[in-house]
Tab-separated table of C-alpha atoms in Angstrom:
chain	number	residue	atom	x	y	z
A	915	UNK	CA	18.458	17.077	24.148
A	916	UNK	CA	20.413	14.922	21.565
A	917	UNK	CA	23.928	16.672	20.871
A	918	UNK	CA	25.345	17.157	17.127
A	919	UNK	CA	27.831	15.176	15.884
A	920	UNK	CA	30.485	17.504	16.259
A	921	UNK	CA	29.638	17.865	19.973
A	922	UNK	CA	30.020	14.041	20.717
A	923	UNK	CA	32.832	13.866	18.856
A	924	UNK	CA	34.534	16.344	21.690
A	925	UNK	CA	32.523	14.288	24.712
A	926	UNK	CA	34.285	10.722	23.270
A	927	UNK	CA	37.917	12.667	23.061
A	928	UNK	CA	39.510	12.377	26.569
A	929	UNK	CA	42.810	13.675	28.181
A	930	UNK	CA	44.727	16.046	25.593
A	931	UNK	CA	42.468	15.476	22.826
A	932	UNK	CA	39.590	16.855	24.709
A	933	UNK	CA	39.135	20.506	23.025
A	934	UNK	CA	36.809	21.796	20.495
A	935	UNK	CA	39.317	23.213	17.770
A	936	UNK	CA	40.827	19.868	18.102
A	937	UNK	CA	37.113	17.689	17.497
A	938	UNK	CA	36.528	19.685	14.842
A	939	UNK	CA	39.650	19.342	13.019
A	940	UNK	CA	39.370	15.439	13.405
A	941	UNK	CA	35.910	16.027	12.182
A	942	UNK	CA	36.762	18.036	9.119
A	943	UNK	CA	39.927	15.880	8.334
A	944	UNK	CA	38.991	12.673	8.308
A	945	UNK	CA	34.987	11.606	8.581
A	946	UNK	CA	33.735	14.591	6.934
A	947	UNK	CA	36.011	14.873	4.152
A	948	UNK	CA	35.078	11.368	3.339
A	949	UNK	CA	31.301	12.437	3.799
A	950	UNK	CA	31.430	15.159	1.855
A	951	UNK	CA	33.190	13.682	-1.333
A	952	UNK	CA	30.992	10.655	-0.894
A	953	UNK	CA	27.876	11.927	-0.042
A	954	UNK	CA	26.249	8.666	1.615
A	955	UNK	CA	24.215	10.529	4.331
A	956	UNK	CA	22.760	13.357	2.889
A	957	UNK	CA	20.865	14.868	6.260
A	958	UNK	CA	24.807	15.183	7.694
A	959	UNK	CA	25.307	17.613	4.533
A	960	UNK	CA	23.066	20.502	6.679
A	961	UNK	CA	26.019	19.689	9.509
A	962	UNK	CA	28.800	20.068	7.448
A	963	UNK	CA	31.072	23.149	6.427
A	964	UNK	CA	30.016	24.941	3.725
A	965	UNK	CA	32.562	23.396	1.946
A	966	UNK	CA	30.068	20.139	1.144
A	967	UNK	CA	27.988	22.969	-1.105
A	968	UNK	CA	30.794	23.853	-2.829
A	969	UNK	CA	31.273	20.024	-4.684
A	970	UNK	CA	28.800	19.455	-7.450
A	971	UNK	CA	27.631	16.064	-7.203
A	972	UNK	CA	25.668	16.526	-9.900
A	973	UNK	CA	21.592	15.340	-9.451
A	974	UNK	CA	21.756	11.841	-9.434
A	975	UNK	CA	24.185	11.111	-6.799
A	976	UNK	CA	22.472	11.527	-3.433
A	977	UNK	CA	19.772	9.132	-5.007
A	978	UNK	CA	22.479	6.834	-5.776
A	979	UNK	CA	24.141	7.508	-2.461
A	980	UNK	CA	21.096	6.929	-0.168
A	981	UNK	CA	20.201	3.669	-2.115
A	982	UNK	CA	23.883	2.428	-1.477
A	983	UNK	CA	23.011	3.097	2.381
A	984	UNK	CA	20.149	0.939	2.679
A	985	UNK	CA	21.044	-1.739	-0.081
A	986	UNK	CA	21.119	-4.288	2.634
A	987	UNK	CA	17.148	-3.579	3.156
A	988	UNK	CA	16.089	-3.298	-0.595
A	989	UNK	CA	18.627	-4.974	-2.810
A	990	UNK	CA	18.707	-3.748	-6.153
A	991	UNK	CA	21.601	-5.437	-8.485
A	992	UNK	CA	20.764	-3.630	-11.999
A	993	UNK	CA	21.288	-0.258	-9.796
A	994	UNK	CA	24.959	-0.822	-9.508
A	995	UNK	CA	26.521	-0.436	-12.746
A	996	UNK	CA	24.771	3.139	-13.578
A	997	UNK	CA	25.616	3.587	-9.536
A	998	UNK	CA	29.536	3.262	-10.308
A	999	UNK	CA	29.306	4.893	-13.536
A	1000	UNK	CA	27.681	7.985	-11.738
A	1001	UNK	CA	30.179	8.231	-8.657
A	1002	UNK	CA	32.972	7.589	-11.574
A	1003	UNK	CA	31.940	10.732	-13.767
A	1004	UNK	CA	31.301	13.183	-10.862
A	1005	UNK	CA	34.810	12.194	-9.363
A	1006	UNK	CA	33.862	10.676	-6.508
A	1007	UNK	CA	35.953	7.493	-7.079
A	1008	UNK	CA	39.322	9.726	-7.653
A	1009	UNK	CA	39.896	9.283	-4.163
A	1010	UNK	CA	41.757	6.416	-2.296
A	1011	UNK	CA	39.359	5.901	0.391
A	1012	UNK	CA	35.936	5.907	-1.569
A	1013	UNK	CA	37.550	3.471	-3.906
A	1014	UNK	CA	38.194	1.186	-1.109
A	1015	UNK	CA	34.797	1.450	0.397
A	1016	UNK	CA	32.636	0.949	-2.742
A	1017	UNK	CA	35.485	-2.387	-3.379
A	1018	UNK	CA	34.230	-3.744	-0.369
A	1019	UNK	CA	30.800	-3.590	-1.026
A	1020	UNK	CA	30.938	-4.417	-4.372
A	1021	UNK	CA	33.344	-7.441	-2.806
A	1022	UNK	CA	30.641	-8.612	-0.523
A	1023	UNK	CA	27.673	-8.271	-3.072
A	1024	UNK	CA	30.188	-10.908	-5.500
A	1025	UNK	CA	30.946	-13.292	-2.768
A	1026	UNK	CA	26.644	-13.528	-2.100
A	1027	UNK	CA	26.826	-14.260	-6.115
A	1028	UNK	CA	23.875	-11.229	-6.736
A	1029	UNK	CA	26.417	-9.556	-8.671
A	1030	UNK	CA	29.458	-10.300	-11.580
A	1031	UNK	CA	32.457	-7.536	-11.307
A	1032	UNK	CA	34.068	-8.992	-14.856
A	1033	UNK	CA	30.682	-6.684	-16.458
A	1034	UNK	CA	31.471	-3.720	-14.405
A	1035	UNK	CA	34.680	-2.236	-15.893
A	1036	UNK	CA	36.942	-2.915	-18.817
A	1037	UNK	CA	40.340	-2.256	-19.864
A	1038	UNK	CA	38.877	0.972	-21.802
A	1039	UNK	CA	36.657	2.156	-18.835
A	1040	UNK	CA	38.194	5.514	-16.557
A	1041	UNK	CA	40.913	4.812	-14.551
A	1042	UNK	CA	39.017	5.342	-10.958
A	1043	UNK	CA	36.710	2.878	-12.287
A	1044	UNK	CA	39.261	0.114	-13.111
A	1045	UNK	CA	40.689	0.782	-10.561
A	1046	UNK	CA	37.577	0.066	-8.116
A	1047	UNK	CA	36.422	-3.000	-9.563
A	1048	UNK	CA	40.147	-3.870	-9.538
A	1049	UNK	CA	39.954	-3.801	-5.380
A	1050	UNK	CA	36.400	-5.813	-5.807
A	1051	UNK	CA	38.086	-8.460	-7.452
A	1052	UNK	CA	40.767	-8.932	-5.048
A	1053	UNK	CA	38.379	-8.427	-1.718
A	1054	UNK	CA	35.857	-10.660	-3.465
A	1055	UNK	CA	38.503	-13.773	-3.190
A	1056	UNK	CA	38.611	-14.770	-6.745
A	1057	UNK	CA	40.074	-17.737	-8.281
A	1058	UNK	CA	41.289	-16.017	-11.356
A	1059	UNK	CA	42.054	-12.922	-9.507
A	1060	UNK	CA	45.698	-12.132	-11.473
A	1061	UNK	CA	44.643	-13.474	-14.629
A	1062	UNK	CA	41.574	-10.624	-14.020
A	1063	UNK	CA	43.451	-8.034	-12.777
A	1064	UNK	CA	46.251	-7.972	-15.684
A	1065	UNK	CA	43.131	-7.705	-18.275
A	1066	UNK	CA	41.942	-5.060	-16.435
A	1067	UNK	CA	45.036	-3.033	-15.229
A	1068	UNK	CA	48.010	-1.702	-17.689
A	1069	UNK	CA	51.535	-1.311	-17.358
A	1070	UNK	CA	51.119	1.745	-15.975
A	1071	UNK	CA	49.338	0.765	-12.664
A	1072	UNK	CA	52.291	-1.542	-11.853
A	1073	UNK	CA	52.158	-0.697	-8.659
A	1074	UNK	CA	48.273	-0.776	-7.941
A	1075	UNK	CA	48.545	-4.399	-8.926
A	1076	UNK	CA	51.521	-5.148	-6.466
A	1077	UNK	CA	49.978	-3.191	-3.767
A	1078	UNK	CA	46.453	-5.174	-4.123
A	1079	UNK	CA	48.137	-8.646	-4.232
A	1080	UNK	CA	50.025	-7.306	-1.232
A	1081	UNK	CA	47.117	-6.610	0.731
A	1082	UNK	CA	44.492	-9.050	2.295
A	1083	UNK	CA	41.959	-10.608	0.136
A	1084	UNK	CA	39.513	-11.545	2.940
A	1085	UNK	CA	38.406	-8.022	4.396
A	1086	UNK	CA	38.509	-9.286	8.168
A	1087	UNK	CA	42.107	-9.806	7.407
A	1088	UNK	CA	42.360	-5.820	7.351
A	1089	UNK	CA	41.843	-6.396	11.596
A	1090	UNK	CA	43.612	-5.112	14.077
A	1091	UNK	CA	42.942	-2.199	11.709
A	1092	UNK	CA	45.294	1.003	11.343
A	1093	UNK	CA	43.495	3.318	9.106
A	1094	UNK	CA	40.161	5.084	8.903
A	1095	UNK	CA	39.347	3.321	5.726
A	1096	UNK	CA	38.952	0.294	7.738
A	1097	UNK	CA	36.045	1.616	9.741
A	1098	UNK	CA	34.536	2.389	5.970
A	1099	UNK	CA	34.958	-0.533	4.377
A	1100	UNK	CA	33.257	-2.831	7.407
A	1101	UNK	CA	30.535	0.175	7.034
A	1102	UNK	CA	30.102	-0.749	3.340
A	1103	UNK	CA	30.009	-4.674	4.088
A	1104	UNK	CA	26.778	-3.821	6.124
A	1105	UNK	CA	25.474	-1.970	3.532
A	1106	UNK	CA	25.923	-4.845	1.069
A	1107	UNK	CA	24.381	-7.798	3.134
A	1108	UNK	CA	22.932	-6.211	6.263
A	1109	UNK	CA	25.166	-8.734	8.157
A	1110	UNK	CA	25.643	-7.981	11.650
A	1111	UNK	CA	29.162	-9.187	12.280
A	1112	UNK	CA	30.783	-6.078	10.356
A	1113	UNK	CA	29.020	-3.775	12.847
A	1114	UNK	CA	30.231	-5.849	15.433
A	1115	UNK	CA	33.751	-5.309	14.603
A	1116	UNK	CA	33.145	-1.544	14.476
A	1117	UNK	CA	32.228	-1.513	17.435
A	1118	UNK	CA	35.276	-3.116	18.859
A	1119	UNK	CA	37.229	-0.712	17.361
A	1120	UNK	CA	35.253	1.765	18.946
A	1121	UNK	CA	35.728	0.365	22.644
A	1122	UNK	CA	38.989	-0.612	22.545
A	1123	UNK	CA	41.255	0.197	25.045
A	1124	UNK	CA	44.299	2.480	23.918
A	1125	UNK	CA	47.058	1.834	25.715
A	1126	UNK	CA	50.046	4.688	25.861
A	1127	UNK	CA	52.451	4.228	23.022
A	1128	UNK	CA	54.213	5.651	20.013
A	1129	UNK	CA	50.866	5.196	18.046
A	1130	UNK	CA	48.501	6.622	20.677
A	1131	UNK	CA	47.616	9.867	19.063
A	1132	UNK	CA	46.470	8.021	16.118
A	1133	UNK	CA	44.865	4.982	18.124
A	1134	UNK	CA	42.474	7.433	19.577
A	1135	UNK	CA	41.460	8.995	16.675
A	1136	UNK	CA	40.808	5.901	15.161
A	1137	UNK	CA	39.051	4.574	18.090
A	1138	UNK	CA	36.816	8.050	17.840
A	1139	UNK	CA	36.357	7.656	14.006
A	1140	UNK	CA	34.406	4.343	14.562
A	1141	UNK	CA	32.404	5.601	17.372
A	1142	UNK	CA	31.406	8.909	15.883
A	1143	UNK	CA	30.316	6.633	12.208
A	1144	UNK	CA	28.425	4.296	14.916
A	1145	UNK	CA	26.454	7.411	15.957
A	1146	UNK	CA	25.151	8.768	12.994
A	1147	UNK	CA	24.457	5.490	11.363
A	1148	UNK	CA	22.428	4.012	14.507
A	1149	UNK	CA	19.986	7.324	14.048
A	1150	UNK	CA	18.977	5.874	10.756
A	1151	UNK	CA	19.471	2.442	10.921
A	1152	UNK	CA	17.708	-0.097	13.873
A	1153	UNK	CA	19.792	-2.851	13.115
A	1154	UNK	CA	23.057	-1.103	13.856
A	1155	UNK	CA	21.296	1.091	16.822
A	1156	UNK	CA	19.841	-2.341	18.261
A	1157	UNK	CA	23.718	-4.073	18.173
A	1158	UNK	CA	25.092	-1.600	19.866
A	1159	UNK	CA	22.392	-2.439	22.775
A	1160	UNK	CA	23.053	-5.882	22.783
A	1161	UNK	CA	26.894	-5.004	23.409
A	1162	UNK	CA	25.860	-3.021	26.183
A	1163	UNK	CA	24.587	-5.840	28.179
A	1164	UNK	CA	28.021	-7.240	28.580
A	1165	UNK	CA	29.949	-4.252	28.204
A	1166	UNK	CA	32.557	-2.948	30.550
A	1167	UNK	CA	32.230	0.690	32.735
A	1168	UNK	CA	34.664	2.057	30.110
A	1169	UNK	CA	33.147	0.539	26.825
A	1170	UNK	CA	29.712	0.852	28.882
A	1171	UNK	CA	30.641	5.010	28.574
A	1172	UNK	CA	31.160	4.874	24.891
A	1173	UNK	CA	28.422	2.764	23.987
A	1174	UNK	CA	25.273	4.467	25.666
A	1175	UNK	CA	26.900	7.794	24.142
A	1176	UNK	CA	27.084	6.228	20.709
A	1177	UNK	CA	23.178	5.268	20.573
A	1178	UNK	CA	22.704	8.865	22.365
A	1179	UNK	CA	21.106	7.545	25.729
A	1180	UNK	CA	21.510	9.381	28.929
């Protein structure tokens, strides 16, 4: 019988971190907040508290959401503008990390050339929306990058514009990674182009060994974000399901443990 998300969530957490008040406050902090506000997956809804009911996402965005998902299979480049416009007006881009995963795929979708980010947003357009394409630009590597960003960003986000330019503009520069939003933004990189290597490089974060220190607490969780976003996306998706098999072949007794758990084998 294949477990809930919530239940391999608690099977991946070992030593101290092994309870199930503490799984489902990692759950409800961190991967389903972002699910819920974001609405990507709309079967993991029915999981969910019944605070996902409570946001009105309005009619359009699950379509928009699920299309996002499996861009990589059916691309669609006239669907993105509306796309951002939607997530914009319901709110869904008024927070950090769903900015930073739609800027990485809207990154990867400019650097293939199928789309042109200086049409998506203006200096008159919402701020979350600006503020979006204003990641793109900088994750999509290009050349007139701060002559872009100052047409697009006002005196008053200062400090958005230093904090972009201080930040990689390659996304595998965001490796060794430190935050969830990492995990999210390799996620949305699939999603764009369907290439393989960004699943790859979940999947190390995933199986990496934690080794006792200051940050271990947070390592773990980090380590457990990326597998439990493995598991629910290889259900859907054979590409992703089918690279974490091909891992397995060379895979450690440790990593070995995670993997087989993440594509739900005995």
């Amino acid at each position: 019988m294949q477990l809930s998300l919530s239940e391999n969530i608690v099977r991946f957490m070992p030593g101290p971190l092994l309870h199930f008040k503490g799984a489902m406050a990692f759950l409800h902090s961190a991967y389903a907040r972002m699910l819920c506000h974001l609405t990507w997956m709309p079967p993991l809804l029915f999981m969910m508290s019944s605070q996902a009911y409570a946001i009105n996402l309005g009619m359009s965005a699950p379509h928009y959401a699920q299309q996002m998902e499996f861009y990589y299979q059916k691309p669609k480049p006239a669907l993105i503008g509306p796309m951002l416009k939607n997530f914009c007006a319901q709110g869904i881009l008024s927070h950090s990390e769903n900015r930073l995963m739609l800027a990485a795929f809207l990154a990867q979708l400019a650097r293939q050339g199928s789309i042109n980010l200086t049409t998506l947003a203006n200096a008159q357009s919402p701020d979350d929306l600006r503020h979006t394409v204003a990641w793109s630009i900088h994750l999509a590597g290009m050349s007139a990058e701060k002559e872009l960003l100052s047409s697009l960003l006002g005196k008053k986000d200062r400090n958005l514009e230093l904090q972009i330019l201080g930040t990689p503009a390659n996304l595998r520069g965001w490796l060794p990674p430190t935050e969830k939003s990492v995990v999210q933004m390799f996620l949305a990189a699939f999603m764009a182009t369907g290439n393989p290597v960004w699943i790859d490089d979940i999947i190390a974060m995933a199986t990496r060994p934690v080794r006792p220190s200051a940050h271990y607490r947070q390592d773990i969780n980090l380590r457990n974000y990326a597998a439990a976003t493995l598991y629910d996306y290889a259900q859907r998706h054979a590409a992703i399901r089918e690279r974490v098999k091909k891992r397995l072949r060379n895979a450690g007794s440790e990593q070995k443990r995670i993997l087989i758990r993440i594509i739900g084998d005995k």
